[in-house]
PDB file of N, CA and C in Angstrom:
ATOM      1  N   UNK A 629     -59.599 -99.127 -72.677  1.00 81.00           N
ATOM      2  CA  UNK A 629     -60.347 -98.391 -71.694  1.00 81.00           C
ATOM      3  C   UNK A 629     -59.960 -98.927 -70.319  1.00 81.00           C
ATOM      4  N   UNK A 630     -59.811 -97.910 -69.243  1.00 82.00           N
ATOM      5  CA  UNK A 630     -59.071 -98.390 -67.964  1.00 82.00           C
ATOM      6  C   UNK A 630     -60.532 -97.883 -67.103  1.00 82.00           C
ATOM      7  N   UNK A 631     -61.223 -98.643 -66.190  1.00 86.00           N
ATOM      8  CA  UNK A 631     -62.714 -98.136 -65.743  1.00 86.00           C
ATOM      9  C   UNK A 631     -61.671 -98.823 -64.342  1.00 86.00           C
ATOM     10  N   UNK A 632     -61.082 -98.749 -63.296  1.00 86.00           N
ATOM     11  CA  UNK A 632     -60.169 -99.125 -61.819  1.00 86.00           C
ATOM     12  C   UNK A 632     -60.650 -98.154 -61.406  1.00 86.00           C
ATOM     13  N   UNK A 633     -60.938 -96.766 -61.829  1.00 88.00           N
ATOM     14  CA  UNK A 633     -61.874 -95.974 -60.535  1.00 88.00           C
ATOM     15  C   UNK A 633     -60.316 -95.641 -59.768  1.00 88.00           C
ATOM     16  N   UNK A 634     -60.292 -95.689 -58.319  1.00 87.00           N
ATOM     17  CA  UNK A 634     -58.997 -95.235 -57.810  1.00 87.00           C
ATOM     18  C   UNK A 634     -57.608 -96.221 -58.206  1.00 87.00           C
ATOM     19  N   UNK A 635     -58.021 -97.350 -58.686  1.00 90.00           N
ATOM     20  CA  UNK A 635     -57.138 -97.899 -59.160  1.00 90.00           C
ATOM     21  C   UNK A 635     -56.365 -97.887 -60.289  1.00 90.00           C
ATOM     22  N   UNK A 636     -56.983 -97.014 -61.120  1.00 92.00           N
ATOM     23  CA  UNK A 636     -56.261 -96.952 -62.770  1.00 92.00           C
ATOM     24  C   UNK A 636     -54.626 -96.742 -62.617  1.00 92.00           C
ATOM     25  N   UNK A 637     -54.588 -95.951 -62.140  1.00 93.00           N
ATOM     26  CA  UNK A 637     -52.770 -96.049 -61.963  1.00 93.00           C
ATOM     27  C   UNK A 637     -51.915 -97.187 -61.937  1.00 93.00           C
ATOM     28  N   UNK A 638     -52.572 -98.336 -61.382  1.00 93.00           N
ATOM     29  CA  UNK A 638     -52.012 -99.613 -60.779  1.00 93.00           C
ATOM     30  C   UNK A 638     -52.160-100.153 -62.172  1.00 93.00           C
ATOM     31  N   UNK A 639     -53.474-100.180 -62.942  1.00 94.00           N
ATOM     32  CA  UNK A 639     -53.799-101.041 -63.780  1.00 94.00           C
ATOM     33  C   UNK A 639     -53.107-100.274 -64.856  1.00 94.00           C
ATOM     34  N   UNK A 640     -52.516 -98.855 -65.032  1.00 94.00           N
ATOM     35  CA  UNK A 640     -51.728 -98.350 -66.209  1.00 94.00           C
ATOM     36  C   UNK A 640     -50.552 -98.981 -66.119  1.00 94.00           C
ATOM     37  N   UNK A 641     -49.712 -98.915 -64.686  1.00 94.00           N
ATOM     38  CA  UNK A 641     -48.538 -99.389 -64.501  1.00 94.00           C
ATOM     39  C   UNK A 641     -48.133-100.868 -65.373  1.00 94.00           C
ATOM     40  N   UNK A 642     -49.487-102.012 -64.845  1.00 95.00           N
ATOM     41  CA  UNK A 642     -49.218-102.786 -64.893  1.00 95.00           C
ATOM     42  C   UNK A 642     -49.069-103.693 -66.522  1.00 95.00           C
ATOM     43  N   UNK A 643     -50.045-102.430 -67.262  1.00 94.00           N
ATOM     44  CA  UNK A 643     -49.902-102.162 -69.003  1.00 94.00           C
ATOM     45  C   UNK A 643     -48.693-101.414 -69.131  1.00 94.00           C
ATOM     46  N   UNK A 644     -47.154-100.925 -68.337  1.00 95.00           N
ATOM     47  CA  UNK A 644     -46.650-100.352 -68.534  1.00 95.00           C
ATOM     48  C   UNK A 644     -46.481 -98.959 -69.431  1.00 95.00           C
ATOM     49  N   UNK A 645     -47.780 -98.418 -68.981  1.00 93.00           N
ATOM     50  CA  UNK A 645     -48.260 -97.307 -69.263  1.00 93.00           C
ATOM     51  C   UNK A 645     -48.250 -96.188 -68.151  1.00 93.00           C
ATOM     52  N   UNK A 646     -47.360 -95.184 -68.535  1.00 93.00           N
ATOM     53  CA  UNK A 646     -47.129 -93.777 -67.786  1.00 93.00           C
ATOM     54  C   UNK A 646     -46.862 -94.186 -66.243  1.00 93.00           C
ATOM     55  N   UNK A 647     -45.973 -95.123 -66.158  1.00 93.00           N
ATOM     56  CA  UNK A 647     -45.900 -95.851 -64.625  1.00 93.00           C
ATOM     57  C   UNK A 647     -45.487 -94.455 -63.819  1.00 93.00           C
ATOM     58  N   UNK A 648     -45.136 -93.220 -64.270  1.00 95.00           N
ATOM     59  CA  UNK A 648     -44.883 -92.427 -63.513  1.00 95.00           C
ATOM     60  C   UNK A 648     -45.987 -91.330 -62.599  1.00 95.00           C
ATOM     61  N   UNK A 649     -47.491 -92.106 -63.332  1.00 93.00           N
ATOM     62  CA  UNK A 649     -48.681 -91.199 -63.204  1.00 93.00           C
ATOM     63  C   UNK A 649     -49.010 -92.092 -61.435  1.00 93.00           C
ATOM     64  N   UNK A 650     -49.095 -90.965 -60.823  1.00 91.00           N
ATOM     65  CA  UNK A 650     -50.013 -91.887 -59.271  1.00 91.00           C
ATOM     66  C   UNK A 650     -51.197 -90.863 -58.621  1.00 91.00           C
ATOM     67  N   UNK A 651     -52.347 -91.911 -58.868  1.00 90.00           N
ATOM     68  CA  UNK A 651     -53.730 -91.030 -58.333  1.00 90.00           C
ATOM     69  C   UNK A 651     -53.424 -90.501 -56.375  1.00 90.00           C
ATOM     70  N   UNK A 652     -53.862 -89.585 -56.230  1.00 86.00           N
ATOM     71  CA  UNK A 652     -54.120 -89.294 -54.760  1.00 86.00           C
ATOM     72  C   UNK A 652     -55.046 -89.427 -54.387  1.00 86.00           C
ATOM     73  N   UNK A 653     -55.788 -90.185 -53.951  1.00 87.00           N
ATOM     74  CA  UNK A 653     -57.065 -89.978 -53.141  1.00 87.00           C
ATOM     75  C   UNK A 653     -57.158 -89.236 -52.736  1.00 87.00           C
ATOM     76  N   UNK A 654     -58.544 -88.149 -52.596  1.00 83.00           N
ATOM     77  CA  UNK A 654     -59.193 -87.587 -51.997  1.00 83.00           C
ATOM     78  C   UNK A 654     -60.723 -87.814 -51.692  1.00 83.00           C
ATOM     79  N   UNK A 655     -61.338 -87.876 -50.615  1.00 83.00           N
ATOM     80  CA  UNK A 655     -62.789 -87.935 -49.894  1.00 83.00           C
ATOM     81  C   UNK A 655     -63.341 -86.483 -49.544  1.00 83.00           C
ATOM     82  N   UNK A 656     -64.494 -86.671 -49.829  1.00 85.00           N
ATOM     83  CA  UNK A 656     -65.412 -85.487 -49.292  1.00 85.00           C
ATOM     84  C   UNK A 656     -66.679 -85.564 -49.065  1.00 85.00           C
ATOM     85  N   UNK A 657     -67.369 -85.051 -48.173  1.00 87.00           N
ATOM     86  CA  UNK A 657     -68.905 -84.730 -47.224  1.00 87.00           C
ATOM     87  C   UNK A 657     -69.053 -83.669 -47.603  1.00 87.00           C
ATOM     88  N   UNK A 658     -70.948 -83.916 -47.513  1.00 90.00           N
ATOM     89  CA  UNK A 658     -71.549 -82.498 -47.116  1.00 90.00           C
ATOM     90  C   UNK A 658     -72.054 -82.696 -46.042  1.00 90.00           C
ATOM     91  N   UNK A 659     -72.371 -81.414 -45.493  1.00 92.00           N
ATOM     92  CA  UNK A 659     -72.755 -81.125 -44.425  1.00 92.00           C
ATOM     93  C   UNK A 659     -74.577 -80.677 -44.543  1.00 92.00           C
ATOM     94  N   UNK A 660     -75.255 -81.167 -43.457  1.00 94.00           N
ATOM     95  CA  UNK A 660     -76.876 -81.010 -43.405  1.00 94.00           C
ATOM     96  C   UNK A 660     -76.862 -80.296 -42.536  1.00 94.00           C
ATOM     97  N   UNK A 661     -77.932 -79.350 -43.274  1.00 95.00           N
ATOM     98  CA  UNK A 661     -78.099 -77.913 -42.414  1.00 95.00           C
ATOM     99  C   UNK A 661     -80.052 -78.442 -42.087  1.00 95.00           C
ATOM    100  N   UNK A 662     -80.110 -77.986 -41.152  1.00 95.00           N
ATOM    101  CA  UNK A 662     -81.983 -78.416 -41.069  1.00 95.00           C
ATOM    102  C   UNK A 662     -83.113 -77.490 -41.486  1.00 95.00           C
ATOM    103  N   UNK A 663     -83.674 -77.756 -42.112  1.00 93.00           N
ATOM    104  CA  UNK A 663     -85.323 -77.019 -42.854  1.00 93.00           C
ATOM    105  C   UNK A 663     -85.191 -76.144 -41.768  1.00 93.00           C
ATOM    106  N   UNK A 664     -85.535 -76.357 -40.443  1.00 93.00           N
ATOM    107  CA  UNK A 664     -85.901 -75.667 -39.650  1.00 93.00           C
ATOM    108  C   UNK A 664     -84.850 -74.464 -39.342  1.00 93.00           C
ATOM    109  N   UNK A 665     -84.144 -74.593 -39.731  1.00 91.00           N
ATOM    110  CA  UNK A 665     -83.031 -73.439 -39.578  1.00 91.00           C
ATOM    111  C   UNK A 665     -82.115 -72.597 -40.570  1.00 91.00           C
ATOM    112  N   UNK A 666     -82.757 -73.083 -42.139  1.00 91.00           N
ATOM    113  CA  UNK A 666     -82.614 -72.464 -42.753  1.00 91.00           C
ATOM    114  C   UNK A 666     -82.858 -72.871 -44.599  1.00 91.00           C
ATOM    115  N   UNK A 667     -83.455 -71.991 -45.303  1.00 89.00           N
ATOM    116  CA  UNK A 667     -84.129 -72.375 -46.489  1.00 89.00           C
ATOM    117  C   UNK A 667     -83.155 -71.446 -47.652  1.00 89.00           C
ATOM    118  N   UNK A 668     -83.089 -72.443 -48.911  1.00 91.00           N
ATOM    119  CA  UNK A 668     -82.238 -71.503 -49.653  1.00 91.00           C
ATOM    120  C   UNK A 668     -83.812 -72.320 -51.107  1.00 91.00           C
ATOM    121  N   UNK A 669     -83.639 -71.195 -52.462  1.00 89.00           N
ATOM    122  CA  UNK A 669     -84.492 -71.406 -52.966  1.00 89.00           C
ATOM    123  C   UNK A 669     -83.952 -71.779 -54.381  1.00 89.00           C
ATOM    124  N   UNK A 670     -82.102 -71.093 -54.307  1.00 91.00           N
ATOM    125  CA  UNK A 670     -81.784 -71.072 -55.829  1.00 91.00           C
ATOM    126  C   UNK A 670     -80.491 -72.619 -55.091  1.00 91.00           C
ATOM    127  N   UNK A 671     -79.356 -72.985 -56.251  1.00 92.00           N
ATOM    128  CA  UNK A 671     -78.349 -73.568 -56.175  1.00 92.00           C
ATOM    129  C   UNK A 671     -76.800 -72.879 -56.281  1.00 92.00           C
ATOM    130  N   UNK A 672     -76.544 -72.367 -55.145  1.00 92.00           N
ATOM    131  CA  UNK A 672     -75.034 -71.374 -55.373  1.00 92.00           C
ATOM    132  C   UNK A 672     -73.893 -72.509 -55.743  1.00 92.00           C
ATOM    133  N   UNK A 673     -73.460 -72.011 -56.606  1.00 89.00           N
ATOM    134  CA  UNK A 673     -72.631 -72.614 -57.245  1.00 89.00           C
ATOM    135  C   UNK A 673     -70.821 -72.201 -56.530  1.00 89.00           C
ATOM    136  N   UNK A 674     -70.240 -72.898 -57.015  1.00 85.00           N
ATOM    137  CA  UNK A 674     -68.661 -71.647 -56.169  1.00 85.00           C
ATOM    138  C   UNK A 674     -68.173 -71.778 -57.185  1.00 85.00           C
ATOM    139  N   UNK A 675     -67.005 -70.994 -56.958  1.00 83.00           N
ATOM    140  CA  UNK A 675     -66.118 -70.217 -57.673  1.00 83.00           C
ATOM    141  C   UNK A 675     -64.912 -71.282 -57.763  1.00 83.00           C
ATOM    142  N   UNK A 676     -64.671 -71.956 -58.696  1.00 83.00           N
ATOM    143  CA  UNK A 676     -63.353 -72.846 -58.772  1.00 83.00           C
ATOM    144  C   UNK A 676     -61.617 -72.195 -58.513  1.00 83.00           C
ATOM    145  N   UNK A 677     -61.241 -72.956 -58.116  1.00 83.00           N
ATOM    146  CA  UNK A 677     -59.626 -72.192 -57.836  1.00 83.00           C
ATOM    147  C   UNK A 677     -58.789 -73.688 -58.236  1.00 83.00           C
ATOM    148  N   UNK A 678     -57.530 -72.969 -58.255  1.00 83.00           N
ATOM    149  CA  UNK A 678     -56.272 -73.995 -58.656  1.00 83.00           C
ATOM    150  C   UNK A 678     -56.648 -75.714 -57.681  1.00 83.00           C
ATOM    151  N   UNK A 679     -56.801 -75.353 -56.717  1.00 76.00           N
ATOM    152  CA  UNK A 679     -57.085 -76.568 -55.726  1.00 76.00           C
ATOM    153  C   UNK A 679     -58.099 -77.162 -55.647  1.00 76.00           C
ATOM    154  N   UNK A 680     -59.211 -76.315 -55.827  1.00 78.00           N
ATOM    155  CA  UNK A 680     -60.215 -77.019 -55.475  1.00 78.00           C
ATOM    156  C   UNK A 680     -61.691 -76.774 -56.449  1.00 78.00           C
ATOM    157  N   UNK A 681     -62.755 -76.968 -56.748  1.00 81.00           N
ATOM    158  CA  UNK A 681     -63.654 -76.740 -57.471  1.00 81.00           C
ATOM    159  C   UNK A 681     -64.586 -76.329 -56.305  1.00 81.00           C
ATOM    160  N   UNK A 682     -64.800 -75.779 -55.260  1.00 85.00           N
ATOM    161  CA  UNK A 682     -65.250 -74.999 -54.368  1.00 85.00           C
ATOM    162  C   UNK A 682     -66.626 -75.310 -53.610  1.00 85.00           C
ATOM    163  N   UNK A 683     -67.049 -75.085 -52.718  1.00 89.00           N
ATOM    164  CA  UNK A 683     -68.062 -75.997 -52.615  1.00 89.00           C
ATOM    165  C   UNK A 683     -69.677 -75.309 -52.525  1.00 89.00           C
ATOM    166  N   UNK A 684     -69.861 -76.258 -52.649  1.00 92.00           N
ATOM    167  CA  UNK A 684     -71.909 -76.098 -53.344  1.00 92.00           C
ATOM    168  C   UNK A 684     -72.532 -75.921 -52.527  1.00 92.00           C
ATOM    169  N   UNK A 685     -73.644 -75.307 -52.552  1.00 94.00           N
ATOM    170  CA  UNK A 685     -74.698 -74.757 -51.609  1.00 94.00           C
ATOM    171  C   UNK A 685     -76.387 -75.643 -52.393  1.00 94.00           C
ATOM    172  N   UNK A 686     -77.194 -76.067 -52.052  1.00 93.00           N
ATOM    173  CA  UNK A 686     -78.131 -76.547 -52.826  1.00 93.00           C
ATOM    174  C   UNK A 686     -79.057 -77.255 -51.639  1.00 93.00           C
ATOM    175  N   UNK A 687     -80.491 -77.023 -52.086  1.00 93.00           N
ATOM    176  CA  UNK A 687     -81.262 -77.198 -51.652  1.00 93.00           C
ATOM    177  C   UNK A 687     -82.111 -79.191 -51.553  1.00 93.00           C
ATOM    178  N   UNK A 688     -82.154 -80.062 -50.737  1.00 92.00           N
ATOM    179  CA  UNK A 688     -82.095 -81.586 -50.716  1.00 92.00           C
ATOM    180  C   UNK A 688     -83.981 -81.449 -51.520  1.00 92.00           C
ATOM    181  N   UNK A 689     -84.400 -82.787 -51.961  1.00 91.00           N
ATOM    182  CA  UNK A 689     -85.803 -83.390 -52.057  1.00 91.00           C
ATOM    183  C   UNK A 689     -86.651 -83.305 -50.783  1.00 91.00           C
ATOM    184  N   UNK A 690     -85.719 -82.950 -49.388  1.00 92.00           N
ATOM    185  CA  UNK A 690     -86.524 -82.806 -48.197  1.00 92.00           C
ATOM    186  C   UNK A 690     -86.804 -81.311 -47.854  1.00 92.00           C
ATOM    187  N   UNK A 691     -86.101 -80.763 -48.501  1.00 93.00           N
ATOM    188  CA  UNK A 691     -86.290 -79.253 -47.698  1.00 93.00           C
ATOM    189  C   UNK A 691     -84.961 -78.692 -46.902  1.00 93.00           C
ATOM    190  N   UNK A 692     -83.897 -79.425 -46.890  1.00 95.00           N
ATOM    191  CA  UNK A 692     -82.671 -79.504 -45.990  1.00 95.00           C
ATOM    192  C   UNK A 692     -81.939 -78.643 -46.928  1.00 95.00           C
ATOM    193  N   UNK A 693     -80.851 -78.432 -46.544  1.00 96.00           N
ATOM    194  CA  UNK A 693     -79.262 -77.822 -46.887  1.00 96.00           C
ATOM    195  C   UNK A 693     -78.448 -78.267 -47.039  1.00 96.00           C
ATOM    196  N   UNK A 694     -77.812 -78.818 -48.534  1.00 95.00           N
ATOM    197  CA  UNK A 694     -76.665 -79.683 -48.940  1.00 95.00           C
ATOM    198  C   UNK A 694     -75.556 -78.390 -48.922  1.00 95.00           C
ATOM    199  N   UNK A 695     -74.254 -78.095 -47.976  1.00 93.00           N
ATOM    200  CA  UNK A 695     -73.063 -77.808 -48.346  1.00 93.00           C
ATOM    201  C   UNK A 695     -72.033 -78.542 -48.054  1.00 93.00           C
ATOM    202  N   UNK A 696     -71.439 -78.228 -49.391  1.00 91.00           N
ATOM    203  CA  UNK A 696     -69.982 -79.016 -49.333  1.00 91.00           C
ATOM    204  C   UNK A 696     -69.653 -79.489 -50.826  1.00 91.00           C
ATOM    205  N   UNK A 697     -68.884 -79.889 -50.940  1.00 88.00           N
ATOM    206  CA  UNK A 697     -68.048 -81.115 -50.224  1.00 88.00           C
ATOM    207  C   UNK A 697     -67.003 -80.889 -49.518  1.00 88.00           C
ATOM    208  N   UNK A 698     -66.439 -81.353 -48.634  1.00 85.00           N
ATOM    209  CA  UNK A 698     -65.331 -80.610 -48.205  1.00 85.00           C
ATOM    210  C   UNK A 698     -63.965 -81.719 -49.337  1.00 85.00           C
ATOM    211  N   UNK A 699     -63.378 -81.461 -48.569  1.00 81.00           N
ATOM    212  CA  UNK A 699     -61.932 -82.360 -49.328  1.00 81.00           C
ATOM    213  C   UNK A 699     -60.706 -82.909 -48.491  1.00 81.00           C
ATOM    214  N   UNK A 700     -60.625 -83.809 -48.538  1.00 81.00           N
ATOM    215  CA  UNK A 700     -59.922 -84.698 -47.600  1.00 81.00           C
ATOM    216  C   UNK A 700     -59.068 -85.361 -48.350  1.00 81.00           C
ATOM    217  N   UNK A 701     -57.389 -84.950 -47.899  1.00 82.00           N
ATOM    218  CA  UNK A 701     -56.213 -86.305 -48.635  1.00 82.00           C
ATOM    219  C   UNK A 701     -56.374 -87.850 -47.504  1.00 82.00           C
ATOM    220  N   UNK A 702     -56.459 -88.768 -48.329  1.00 81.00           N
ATOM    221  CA  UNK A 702     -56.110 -90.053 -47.800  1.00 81.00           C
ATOM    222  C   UNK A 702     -55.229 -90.719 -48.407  1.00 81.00           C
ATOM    223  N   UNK A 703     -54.767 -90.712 -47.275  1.00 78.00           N
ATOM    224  CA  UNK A 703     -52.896 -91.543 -47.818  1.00 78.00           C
ATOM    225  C   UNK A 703     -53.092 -93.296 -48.414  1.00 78.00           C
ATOM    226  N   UNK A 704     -54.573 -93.832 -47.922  1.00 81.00           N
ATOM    227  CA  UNK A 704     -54.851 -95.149 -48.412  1.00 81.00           C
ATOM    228  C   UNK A 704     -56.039 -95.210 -48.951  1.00 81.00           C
ATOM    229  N   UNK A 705     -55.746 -96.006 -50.102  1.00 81.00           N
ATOM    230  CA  UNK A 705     -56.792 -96.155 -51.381  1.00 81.00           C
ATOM    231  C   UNK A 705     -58.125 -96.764 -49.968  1.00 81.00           C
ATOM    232  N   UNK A 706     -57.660 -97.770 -49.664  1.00 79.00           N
ATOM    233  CA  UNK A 706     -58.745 -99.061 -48.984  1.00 79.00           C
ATOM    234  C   UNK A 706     -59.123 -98.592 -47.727  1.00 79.00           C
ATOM    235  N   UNK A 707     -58.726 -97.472 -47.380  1.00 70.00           N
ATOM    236  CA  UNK A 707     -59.067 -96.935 -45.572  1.00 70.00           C
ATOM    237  C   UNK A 707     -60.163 -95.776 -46.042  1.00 70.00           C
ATOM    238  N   UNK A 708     -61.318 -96.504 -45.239  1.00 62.00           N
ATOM    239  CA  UNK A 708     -62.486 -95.243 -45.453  1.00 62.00           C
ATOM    240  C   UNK A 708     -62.029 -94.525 -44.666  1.00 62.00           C
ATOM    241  N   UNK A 709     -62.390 -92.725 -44.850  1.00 57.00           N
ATOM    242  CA  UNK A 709     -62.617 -91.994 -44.163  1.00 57.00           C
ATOM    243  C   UNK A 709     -63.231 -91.556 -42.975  1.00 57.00           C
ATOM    244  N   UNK A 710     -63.107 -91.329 -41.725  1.00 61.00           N
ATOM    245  CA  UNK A 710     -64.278 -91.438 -40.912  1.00 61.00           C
ATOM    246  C   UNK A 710     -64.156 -90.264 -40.225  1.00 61.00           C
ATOM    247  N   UNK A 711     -63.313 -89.335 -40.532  1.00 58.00           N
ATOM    248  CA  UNK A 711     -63.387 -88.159 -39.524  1.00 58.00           C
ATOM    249  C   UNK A 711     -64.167 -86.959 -40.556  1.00 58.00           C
ATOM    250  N   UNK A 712     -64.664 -86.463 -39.706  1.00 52.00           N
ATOM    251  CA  UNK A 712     -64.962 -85.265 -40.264  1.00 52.00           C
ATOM    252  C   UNK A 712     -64.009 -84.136 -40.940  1.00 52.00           C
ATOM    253  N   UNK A 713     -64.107 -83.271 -42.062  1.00 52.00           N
ATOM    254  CA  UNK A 713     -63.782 -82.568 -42.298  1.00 52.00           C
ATOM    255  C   UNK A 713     -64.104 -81.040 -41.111  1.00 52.00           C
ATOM    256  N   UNK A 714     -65.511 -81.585 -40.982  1.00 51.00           N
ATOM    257  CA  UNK A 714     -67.008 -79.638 -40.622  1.00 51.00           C
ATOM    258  C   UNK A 714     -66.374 -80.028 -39.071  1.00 51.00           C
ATOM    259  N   UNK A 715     -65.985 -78.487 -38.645  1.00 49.00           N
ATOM    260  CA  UNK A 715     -65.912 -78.778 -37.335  1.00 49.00           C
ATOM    261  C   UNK A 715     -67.491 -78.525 -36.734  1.00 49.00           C
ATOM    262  N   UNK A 716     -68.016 -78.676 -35.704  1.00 46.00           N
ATOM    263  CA  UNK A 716     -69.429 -78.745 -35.629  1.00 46.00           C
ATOM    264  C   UNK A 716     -69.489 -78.141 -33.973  1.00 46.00           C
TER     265      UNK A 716
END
């Protein structure tokens, strides 16, 4: 069992296992929409495509607006993300 999370690739390699396999990172946010500006009651789901598994619409424990995730390539395992995807 390989549990490395973004690291499994490293730790397959290093079992000389499928050294040809390499994870890409990707990061993603949602975006908060405010109670006050808008209420949804069900959970819209999206529509998956080749790229992406599409993003979610859903209602928070506060009353808020979870959408997203968006999807972000990062070229480094160890470099958080800090820019936004949502232009705002």
């Amino acid at each position: 069992m390989n549990a490395a999370g973004l690291y499994s690739d490293e730790v397959m390699h290093k079992a000389g296992v499928r050294t040809e396999f390499k994870i890409n990172p990707r990061k993603g946010e949602y975006y908060v929409l405010d109670k006050s500006e808008i209420q949804i009651d069900n959970i819209l789901f999206p529509v998956p495509t080749e790229v992406s598994k599409g993003i979610l619409v859903l209602g928070s424990t506060h009353g808020n607006v979870l959408v997203g995730p968006n999807s972000q390539t990062t070229p480094e395992k160890d470099k958080p993300c800090r820019d936004t995807g949502w232009s705002r």
